[in-house]
Amino acid sequence: MLVPKKKYRNVMALVPLVMLAVVTGTRYYMGGYDIYNYEYTFNTIPSLSNFHLWETFKTYGFFGSDIGYRFINSLIKSLGFNFFGFTLIVSFFFYICVYFGLSKFSNNMNIVVIILMYKEFLGLTFIYMRQSIAVGFFLLSLRFLFTNRPFRYVLTILVASTIHFSAIFLLPLYLLKFVRLTKKGIIIYSCVFTVSYVVSLSNINILGFMSPIAELFSGSAQEKISSVAGDSDLYQGGTSILHLVEFLVVDMLLIYIFNHLTLNQTREWMIKLFLCVLPFYSILAGEGILARIPFYLLLSYAFIIDYFVDNSRHAVRALTYLAVIIVCFGGMYMFAQKFDGGEMLLYRSFLHYNLSIFN
């Protein structure tokens, strides 16, 4: 019996995803100083028998202090795993979510893998363990978003928010179902927000209204929202204009083929999620603490590129894939070269040291 082309290509994507899961999950103290914070949290969290959820909730609150993440640490610790086992489990969880969250909607998961290697392999899964879990939950929630099941979507996002508070800002995405996509609308939207990049260079605080929102959270979430609102300068930095340039290139591909694109519910949602990335690289580019929000949405690039390829001749298709591969692997190399003085260029695995994943 012949395997359908789409299904065959998506199943084949499991091979690189498993490989990436192993590489990420067995890294040995790589990913900056955060890895030591994660290890400290894991080692100090009590096992499940001594983890009092209600007391933890009263002490730390529900959103903002990672009560869900603390629970996951306690659960995995109670199963007999050490910190290396924890990193391996978290890694596999993320890549499983990538596959099962997106393969149903993708004609070619291989392009998703290529975009992932540039946008999230090093920048997310090597560095931000908490957020990689939250992104995984969001990817799983897409089926509820796309099939108009708001309760299940909201519930999944609320769970993700207890792991990394940034996920709670994904709740309003459901309102995008009421937005009508048109080529003219996309062009106007893209132009307005591209020009708004100058605002990010002028140090104008446009998010001061978020000060009261900070009081709804606790812990680091409160600190970060206060920083975004301009109440403190605890978190500084910004995103490179190259992110905006990359977005606009993919955006132009979308605009070019939009009138020839047969829209369905899945495609409409993917396009909307893709367009949501733009403000973070334009008007909000100066808010460094917001640079992590696009991690939830960046894999949508792969779908826009795939829509373009599906509407192109074979020669254009081949050149597009070649260009994407060159840009993605070049970008991944540049990230590895710049992060922590090139620390990621020399990969280290705890397997090299014959370390166990169990206590």
PDB file of C-alpha atoms in Angstrom, residues 185-201 240-252 255 274-275 277-286:
ATOM      1  CA  GLY A 185      -4.956  44.703   4.536  1.00  0.00           C
ATOM      2  CA  ILE A 186      -1.711  42.739   4.802  1.00  0.00           C
ATOM      3  CA  ILE A 187       0.147  45.370   2.767  1.00  0.00           C
ATOM      4  CA  ILE A 188      -1.159  48.260   4.893  1.00  0.00           C
ATOM      5  CA  TYR A 189      -0.452  46.378   8.126  1.00  0.00           C
ATOM      6  CA  SER A 190       3.080  45.519   6.986  1.00  0.00           C
ATOM      7  CA  CYS A 191       3.875  49.073   5.887  1.00  0.00           C
ATOM      8  CA  VAL A 192       2.543  50.693   9.059  1.00  0.00           C
ATOM      9  CA  PHE A 193       4.450  48.425  11.420  1.00  0.00           C
ATOM     10  CA  THR A 194       7.624  48.501   9.338  1.00  0.00           C
ATOM     11  CA  VAL A 195       7.673  52.294   9.508  1.00  0.00           C
ATOM     12  CA  SER A 196       6.949  52.082  13.245  1.00  0.00           C
ATOM     13  CA  TYR A 197      10.455  50.651  13.717  1.00  0.00           C
ATOM     14  CA  VAL A 198      11.604  54.247  14.187  1.00  0.00           C
ATOM     15  CA  VAL A 199       9.585  54.334  17.430  1.00  0.00           C
ATOM     16  CA  SER A 200      11.790  51.593  18.863  1.00  0.00           C
ATOM     17  CA  LEU A 201      14.823  53.801  18.167  1.00  0.00           C
ATOM     18  CA  SER A 240      18.448  43.304  15.625  1.00  0.00           C
ATOM     19  CA  ILE A 241      16.966  44.922  12.538  1.00  0.00           C
ATOM     20  CA  LEU A 242      17.963  41.730  10.701  1.00  0.00           C
ATOM     21  CA  HIS A 243      14.945  40.024  12.284  1.00  0.00           C
ATOM     22  CA  LEU A 244      12.715  42.649  10.687  1.00  0.00           C
ATOM     23  CA  VAL A 245      14.439  42.202   7.322  1.00  0.00           C
ATOM     24  CA  GLU A 246      13.957  38.413   7.467  1.00  0.00           C
ATOM     25  CA  PHE A 247      10.295  38.836   8.317  1.00  0.00           C
ATOM     26  CA  LEU A 248       9.741  41.255   5.451  1.00  0.00           C
ATOM     27  CA  VAL A 249      11.313  38.872   2.935  1.00  0.00           C
ATOM     28  CA  VAL A 250       8.886  36.104   3.935  1.00  0.00           C
ATOM     29  CA  ASP A 251       6.082  38.666   4.116  1.00  0.00           C
ATOM     30  CA  MET A 252       6.731  39.709   0.503  1.00  0.00           C
ATOM     31  CA  ILE A 255       1.870  39.092  -0.516  1.00  0.00           C
ATOM     32  CA  PHE A 274       2.895  34.824  11.151  1.00  0.00           C
ATOM     33  CA  LEU A 275       1.734  38.441  10.920  1.00  0.00           C
ATOM     34  CA  VAL A 277       5.448  38.446  14.752  1.00  0.00           C
ATOM     35  CA  LEU A 278       5.909  41.808  13.018  1.00  0.00           C
ATOM     36  CA  PRO A 279       5.235  44.207  15.958  1.00  0.00           C
ATOM     37  CA  PHE A 280       7.937  42.513  18.055  1.00  0.00           C
ATOM     38  CA  TYR A 281      10.517  43.246  15.360  1.00  0.00           C
ATOM     39  CA  SER A 282       9.298  46.763  14.587  1.00  0.00           C
ATOM     40  CA  ILE A 283       7.563  49.020  17.087  1.00  0.00           C
ATOM     41  CA  LEU A 284       8.551  46.782  20.049  1.00  0.00           C
ATOM     42  CA  ALA A 285      12.074  45.960  18.855  1.00  0.00           C
ATOM     43  CA  GLY A 286      13.580  48.126  21.584  1.00  0.00           C
TER      44      GLY A 286
END
